[in-house]
PDB file of C-alpha atoms in Angstrom:
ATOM      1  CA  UNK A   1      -8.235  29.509 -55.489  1.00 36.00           C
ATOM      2  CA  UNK A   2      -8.211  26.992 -52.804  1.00 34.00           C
ATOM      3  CA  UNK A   3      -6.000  24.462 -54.889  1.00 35.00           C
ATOM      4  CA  UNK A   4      -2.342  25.645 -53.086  1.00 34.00           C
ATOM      5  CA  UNK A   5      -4.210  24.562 -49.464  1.00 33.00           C
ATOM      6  CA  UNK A   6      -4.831  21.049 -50.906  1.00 37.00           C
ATOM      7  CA  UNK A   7      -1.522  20.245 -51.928  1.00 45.00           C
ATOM      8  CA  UNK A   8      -0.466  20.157 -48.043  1.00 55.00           C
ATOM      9  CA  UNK A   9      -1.942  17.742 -45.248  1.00 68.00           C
ATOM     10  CA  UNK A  10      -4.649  20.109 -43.362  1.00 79.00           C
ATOM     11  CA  UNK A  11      -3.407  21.505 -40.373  1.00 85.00           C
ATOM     12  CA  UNK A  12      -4.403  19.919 -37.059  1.00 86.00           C
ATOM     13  CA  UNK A  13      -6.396  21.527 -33.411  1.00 90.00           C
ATOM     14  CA  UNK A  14      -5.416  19.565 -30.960  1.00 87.00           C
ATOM     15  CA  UNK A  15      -7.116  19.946 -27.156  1.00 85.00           C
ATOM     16  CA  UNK A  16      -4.550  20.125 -24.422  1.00 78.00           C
ATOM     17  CA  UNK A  17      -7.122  18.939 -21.976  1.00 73.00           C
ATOM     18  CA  UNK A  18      -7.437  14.899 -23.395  1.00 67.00           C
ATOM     19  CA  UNK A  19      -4.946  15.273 -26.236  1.00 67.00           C
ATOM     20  CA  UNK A  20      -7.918  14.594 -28.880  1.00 76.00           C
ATOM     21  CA  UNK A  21      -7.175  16.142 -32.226  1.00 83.00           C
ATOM     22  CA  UNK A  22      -9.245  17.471 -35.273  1.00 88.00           C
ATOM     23  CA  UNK A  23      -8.012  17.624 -39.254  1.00 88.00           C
ATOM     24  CA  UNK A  24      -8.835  20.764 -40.075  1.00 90.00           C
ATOM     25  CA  UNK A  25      -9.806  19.583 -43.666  1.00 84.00           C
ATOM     26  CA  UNK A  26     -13.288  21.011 -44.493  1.00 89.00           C
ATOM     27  CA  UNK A  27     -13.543  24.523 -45.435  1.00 91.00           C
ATOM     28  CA  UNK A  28     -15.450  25.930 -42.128  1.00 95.00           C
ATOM     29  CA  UNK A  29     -15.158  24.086 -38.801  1.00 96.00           C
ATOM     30  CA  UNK A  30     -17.457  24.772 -35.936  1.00 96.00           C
ATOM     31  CA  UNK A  31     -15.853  24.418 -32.414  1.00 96.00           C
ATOM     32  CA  UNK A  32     -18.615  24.831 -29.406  1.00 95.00           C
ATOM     33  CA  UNK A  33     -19.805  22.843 -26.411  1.00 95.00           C
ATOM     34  CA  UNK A  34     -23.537  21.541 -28.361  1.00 96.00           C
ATOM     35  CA  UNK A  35     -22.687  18.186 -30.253  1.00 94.00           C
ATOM     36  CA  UNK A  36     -23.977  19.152 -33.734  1.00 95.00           C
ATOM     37  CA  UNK A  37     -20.202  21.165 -33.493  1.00 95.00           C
ATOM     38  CA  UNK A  38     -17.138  20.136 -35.641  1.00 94.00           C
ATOM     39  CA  UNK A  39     -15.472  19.922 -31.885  1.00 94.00           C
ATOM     40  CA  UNK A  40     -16.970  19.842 -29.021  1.00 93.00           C
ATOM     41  CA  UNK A  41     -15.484  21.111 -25.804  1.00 93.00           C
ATOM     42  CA  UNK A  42     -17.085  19.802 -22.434  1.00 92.00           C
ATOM     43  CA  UNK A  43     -16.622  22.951 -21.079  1.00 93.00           C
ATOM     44  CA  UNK A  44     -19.112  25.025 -19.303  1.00 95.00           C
ATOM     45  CA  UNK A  45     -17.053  28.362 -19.774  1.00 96.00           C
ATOM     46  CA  UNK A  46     -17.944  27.510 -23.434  1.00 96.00           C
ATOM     47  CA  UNK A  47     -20.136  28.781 -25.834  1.00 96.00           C
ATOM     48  CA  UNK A  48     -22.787  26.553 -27.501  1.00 96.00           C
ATOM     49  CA  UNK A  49     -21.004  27.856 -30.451  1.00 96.00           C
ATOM     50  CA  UNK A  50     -18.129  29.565 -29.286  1.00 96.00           C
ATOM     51  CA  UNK A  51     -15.883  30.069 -32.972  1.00 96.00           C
ATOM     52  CA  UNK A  52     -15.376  28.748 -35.959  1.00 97.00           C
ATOM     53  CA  UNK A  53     -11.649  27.968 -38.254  1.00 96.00           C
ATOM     54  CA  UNK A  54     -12.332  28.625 -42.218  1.00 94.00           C
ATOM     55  CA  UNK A  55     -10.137  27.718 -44.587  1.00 88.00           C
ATOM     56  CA  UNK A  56      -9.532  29.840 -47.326  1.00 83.00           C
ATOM     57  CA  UNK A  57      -6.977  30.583 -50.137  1.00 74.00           C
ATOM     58  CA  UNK A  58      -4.455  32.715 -46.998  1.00 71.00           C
ATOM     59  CA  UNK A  59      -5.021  30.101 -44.877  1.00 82.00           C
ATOM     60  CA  UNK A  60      -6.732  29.458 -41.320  1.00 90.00           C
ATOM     61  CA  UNK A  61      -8.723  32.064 -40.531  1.00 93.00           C
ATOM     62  CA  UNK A  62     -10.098  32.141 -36.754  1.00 96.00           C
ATOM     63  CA  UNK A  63     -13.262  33.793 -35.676  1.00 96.00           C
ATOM     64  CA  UNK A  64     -15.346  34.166 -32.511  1.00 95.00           C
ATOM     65  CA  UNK A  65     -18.894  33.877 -32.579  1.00 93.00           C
ATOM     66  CA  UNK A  66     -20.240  36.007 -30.184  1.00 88.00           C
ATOM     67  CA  UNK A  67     -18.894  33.844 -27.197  1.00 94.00           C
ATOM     68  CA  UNK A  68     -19.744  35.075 -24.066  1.00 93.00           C
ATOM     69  CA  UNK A  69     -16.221  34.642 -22.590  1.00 95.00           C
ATOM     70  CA  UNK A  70     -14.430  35.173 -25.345  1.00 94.00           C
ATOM     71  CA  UNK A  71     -11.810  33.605 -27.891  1.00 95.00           C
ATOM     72  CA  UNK A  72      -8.232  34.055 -27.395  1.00 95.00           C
ATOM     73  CA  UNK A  73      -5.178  33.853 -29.486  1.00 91.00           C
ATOM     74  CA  UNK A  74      -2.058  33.693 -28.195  1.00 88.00           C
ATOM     75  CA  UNK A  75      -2.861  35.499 -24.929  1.00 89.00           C
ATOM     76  CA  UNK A  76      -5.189  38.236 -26.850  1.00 90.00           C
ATOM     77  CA  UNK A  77      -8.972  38.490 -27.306  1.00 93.00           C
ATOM     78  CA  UNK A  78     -10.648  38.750 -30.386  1.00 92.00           C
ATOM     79  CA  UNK A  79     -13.138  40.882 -31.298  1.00 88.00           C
ATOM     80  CA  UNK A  80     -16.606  39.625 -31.861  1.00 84.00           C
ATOM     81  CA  UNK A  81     -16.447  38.665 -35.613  1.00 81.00           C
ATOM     82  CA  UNK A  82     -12.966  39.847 -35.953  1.00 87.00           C
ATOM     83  CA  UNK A  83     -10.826  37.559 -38.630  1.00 88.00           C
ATOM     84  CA  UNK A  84      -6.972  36.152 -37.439  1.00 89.00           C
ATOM     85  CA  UNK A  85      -4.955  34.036 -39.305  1.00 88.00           C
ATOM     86  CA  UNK A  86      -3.555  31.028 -37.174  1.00 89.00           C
ATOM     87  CA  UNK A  87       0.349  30.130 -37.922  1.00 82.00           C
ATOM     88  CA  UNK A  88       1.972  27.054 -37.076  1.00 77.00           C
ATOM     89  CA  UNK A  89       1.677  26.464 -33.118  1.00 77.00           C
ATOM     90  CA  UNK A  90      -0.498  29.071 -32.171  1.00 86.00           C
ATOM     91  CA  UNK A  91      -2.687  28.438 -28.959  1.00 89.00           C
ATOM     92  CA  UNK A  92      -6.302  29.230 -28.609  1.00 94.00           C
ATOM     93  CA  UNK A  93      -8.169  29.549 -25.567  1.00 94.00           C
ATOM     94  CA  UNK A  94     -12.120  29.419 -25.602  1.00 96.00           C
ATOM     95  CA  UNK A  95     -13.489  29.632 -22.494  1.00 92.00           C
ATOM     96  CA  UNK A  96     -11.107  27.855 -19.468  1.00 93.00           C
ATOM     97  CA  UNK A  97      -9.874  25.543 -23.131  1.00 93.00           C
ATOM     98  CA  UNK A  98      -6.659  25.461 -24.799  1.00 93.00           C
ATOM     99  CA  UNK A  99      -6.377  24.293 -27.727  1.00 93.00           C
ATOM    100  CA  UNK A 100      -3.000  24.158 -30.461  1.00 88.00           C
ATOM    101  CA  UNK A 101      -2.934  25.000 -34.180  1.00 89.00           C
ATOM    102  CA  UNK A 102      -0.577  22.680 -36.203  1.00 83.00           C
ATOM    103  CA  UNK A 103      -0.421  23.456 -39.601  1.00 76.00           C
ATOM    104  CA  UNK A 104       2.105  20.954 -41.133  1.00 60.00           C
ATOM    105  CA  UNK A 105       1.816  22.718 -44.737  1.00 58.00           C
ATOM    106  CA  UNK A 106       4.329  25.507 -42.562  1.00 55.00           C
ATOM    107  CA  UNK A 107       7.021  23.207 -42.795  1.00 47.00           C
ATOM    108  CA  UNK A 108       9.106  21.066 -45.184  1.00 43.00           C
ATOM    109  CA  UNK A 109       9.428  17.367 -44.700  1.00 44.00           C
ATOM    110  CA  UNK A 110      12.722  16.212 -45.344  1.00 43.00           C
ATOM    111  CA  UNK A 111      12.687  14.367 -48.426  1.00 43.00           C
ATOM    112  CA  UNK A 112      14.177  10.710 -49.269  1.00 41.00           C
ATOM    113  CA  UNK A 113      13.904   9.372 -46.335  1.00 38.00           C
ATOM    114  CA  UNK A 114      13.105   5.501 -46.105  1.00 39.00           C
ATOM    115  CA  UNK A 115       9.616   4.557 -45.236  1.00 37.00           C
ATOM    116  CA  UNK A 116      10.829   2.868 -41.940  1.00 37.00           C
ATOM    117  CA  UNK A 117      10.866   6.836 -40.820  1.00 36.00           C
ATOM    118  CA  UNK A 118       7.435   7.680 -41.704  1.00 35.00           C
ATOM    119  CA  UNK A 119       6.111   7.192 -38.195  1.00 35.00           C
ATOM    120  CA  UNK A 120       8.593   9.373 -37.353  1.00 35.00           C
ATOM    121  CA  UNK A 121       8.876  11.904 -39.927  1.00 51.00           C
ATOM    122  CA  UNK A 122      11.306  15.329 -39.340  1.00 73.00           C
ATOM    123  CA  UNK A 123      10.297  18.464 -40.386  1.00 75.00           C
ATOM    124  CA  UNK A 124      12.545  21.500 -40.479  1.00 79.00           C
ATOM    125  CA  UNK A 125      10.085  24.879 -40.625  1.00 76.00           C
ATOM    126  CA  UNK A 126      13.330  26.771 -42.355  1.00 75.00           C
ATOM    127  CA  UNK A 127      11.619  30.308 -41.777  1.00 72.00           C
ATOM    128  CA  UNK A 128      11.239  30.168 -38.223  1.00 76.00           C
ATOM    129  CA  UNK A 129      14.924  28.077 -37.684  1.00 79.00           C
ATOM    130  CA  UNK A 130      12.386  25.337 -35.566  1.00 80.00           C
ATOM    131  CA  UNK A 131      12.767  21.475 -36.292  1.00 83.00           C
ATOM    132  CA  UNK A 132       9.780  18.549 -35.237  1.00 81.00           C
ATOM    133  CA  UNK A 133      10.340  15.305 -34.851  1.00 80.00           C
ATOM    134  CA  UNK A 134       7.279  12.741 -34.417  1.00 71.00           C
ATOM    135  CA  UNK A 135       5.242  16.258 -34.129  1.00 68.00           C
ATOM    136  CA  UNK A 136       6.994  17.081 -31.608  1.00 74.00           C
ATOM    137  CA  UNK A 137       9.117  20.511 -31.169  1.00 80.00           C
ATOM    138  CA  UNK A 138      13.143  20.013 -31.371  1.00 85.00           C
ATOM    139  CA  UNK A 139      14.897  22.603 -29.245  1.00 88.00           C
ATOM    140  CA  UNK A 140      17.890  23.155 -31.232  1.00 90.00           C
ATOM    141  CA  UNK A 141      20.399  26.119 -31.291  1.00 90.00           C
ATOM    142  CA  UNK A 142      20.979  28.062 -33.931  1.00 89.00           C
ATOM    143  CA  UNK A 143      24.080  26.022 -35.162  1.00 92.00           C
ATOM    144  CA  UNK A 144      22.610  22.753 -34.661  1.00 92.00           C
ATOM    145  CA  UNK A 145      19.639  23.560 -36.802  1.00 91.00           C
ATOM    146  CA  UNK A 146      21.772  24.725 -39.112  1.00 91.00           C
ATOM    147  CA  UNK A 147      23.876  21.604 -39.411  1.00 93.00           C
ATOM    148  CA  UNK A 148      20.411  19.209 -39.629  1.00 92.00           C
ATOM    149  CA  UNK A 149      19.185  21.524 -42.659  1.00 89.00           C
ATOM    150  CA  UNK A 150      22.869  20.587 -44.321  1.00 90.00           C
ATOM    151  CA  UNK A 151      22.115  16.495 -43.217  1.00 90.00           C
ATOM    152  CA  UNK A 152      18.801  16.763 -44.441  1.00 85.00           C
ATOM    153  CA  UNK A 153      19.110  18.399 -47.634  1.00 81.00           C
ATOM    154  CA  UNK A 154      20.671  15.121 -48.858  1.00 80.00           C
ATOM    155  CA  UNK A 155      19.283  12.795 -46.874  1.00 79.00           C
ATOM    156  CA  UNK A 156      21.446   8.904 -46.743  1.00 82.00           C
ATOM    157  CA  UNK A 157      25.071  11.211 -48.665  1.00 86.00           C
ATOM    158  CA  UNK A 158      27.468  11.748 -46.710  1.00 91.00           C
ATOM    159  CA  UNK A 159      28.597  15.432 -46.000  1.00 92.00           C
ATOM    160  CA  UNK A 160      32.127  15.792 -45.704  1.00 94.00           C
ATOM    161  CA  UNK A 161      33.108  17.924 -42.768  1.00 93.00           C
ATOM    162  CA  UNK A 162      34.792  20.879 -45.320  1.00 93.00           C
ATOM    163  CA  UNK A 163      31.289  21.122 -46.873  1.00 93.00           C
ATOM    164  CA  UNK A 164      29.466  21.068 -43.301  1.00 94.00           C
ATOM    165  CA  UNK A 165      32.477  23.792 -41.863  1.00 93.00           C
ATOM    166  CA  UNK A 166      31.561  26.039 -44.684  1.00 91.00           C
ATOM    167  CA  UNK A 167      27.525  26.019 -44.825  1.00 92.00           C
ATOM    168  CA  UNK A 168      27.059  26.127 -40.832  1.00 92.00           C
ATOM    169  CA  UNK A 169      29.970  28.198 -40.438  1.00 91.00           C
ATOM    170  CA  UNK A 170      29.923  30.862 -43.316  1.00 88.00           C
ATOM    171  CA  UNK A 171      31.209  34.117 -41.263  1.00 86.00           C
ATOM    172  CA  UNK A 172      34.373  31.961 -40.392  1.00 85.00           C
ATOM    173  CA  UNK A 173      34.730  30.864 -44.300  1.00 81.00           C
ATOM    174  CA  UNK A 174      34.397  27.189 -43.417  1.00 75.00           C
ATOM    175  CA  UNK A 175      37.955  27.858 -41.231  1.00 85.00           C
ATOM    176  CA  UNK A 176      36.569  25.535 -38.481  1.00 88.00           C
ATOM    177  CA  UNK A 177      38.232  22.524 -36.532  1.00 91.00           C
ATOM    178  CA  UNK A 178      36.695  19.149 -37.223  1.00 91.00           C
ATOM    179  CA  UNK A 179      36.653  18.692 -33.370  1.00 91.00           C
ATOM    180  CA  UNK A 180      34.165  22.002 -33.244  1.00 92.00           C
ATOM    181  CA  UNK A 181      32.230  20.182 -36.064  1.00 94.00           C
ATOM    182  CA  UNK A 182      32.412  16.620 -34.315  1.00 94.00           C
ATOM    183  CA  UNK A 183      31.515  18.198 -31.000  1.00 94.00           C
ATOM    184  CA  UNK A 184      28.492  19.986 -32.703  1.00 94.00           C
ATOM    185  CA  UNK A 185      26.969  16.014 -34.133  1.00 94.00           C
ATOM    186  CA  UNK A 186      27.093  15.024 -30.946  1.00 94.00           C
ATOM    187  CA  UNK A 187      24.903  17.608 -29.871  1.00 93.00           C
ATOM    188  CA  UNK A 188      22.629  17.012 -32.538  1.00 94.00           C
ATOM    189  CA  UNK A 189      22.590  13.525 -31.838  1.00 92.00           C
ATOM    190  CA  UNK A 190      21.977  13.690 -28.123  1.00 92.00           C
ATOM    191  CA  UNK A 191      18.724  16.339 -28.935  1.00 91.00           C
ATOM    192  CA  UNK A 192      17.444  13.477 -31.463  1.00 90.00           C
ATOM    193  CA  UNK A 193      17.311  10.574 -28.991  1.00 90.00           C
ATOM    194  CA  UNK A 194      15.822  12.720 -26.306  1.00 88.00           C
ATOM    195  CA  UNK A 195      13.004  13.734 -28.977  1.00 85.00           C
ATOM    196  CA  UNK A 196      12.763  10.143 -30.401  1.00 83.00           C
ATOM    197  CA  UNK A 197      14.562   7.614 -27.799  1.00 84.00           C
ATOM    198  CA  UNK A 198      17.198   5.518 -28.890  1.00 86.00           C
ATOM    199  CA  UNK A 199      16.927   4.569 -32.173  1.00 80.00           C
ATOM    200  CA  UNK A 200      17.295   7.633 -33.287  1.00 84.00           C
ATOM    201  CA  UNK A 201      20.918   7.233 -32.437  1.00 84.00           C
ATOM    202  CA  UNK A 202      21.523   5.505 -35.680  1.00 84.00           C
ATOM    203  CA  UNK A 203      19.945   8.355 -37.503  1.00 88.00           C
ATOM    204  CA  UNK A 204      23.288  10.552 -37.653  1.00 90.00           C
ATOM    205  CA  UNK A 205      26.246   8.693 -38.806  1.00 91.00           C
ATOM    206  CA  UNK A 206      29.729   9.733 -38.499  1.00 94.00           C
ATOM    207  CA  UNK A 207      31.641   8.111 -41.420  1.00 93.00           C
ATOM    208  CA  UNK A 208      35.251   7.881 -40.273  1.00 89.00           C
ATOM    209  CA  UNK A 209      37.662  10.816 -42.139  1.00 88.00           C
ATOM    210  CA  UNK A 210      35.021  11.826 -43.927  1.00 93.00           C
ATOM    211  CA  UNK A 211      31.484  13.641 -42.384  1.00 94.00           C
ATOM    212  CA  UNK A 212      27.940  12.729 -41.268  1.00 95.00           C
ATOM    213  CA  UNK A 213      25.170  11.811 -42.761  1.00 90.00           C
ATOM    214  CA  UNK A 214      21.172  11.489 -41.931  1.00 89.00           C
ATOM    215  CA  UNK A 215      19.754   7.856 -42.259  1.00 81.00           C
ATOM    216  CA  UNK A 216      16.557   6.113 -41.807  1.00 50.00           C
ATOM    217  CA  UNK A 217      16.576   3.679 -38.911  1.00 37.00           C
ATOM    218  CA  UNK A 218      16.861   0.347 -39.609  1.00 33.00           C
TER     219      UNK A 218
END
């Protein structure tokens, strides 16, 4: 049953306080301030063992273990024993800790691209319109997500700007100006090197009377 879960990286807990991180790869983790836990939080407000992450065939399932302040997801307090399944950048407090849930099996990698981007790998998380670059969040509009899901679906071929008018652009049948579309790469462009610095300005590549397409850097 727990064969679809292994197919993806485990999802990571990372503290906000020190930046450590934890694979969330065993089935039950143990998160508490006594050092036999899975992850220990130097925290006085927690619990020797506060909660515990399982990982079963739904996914990551949170519970708290009888903490005596409490465990919180996403502003709300669970229950004593009470189950929650953790999505893709949820935020857990225990205690005066806050800690962020990463699963990176909640979003697609974008595929063919050249191994000098694998430090630096995109994701585009297609159901919530959100892209990440370096594990980072990518604040993109609507429209310039849209147009990176078109680059990325063919990573390194070029898109001509017809194609790219009528897949980000389908309520105005593709009827759009190439300055609207040329104007809209830029943005994307200028969003990538703020999430990546400059190299990524070779990522996006206008080919002259043609379109774009997504490269590796150099």
């Amino acid at each position: 049953m727990s064969a679809p879960l292994e197919q993806s990286p485990p999802a990571l807990l990372t503290a906000a306080r020190g930046g450590e991180s934890l694979p969330l790869g065993q089935d039950r983790t143990l998160i508490g301030r006594v050092s036999t836990c899975d992850m220990v939080l130097h925290d006085q407000s927690v619990s020797r063992r506060h909660a515990e992450i399982t990982r079963e065939a739904s996914g990551y399932i949170v519970r708290d273990i009888e903490s005596s302040n409490g465990t919180f997801v996403n502003g709300r307090r669970l229950r004593p024993g009470e189950a929650q399944t953790l999505r893709d950048g949820d935020t857990l407090r225990l205690g005066s800790s806050d800690l962020q849930f990463h699963d990176a099996g909640a979003t697609l990698r974008v595929p063919g691209l050249s191994e000098s981007l694998s430090a630096a790998p995109v994701f585009l998380d297609h159901q919530r319109q959100e892209a990440f670059v370096r594990g980072q969040r990518l604040p993109l509009a609507p429209k310039e997500f849209a147009l990176l899901a078109v680059l990325a679906d063919r990573p390194g071929e070029v898109r001509e700007r017809a194609e790219i008018g009528r897949l980000v652009w389908p309520e105005y049948g593709g009827e759009v100006s190439d300055y609207n579309i040329d104007v809209l790469a830029s943005r994307l462009r200028r969003r990538l090197i703020s999430a990546a610095g400059p190299d990524a300005e070779s990522w996006l590549v206008t080919v002259k009377k043609r379109g774009y397409r997504l490269v590796a850097a150099a």
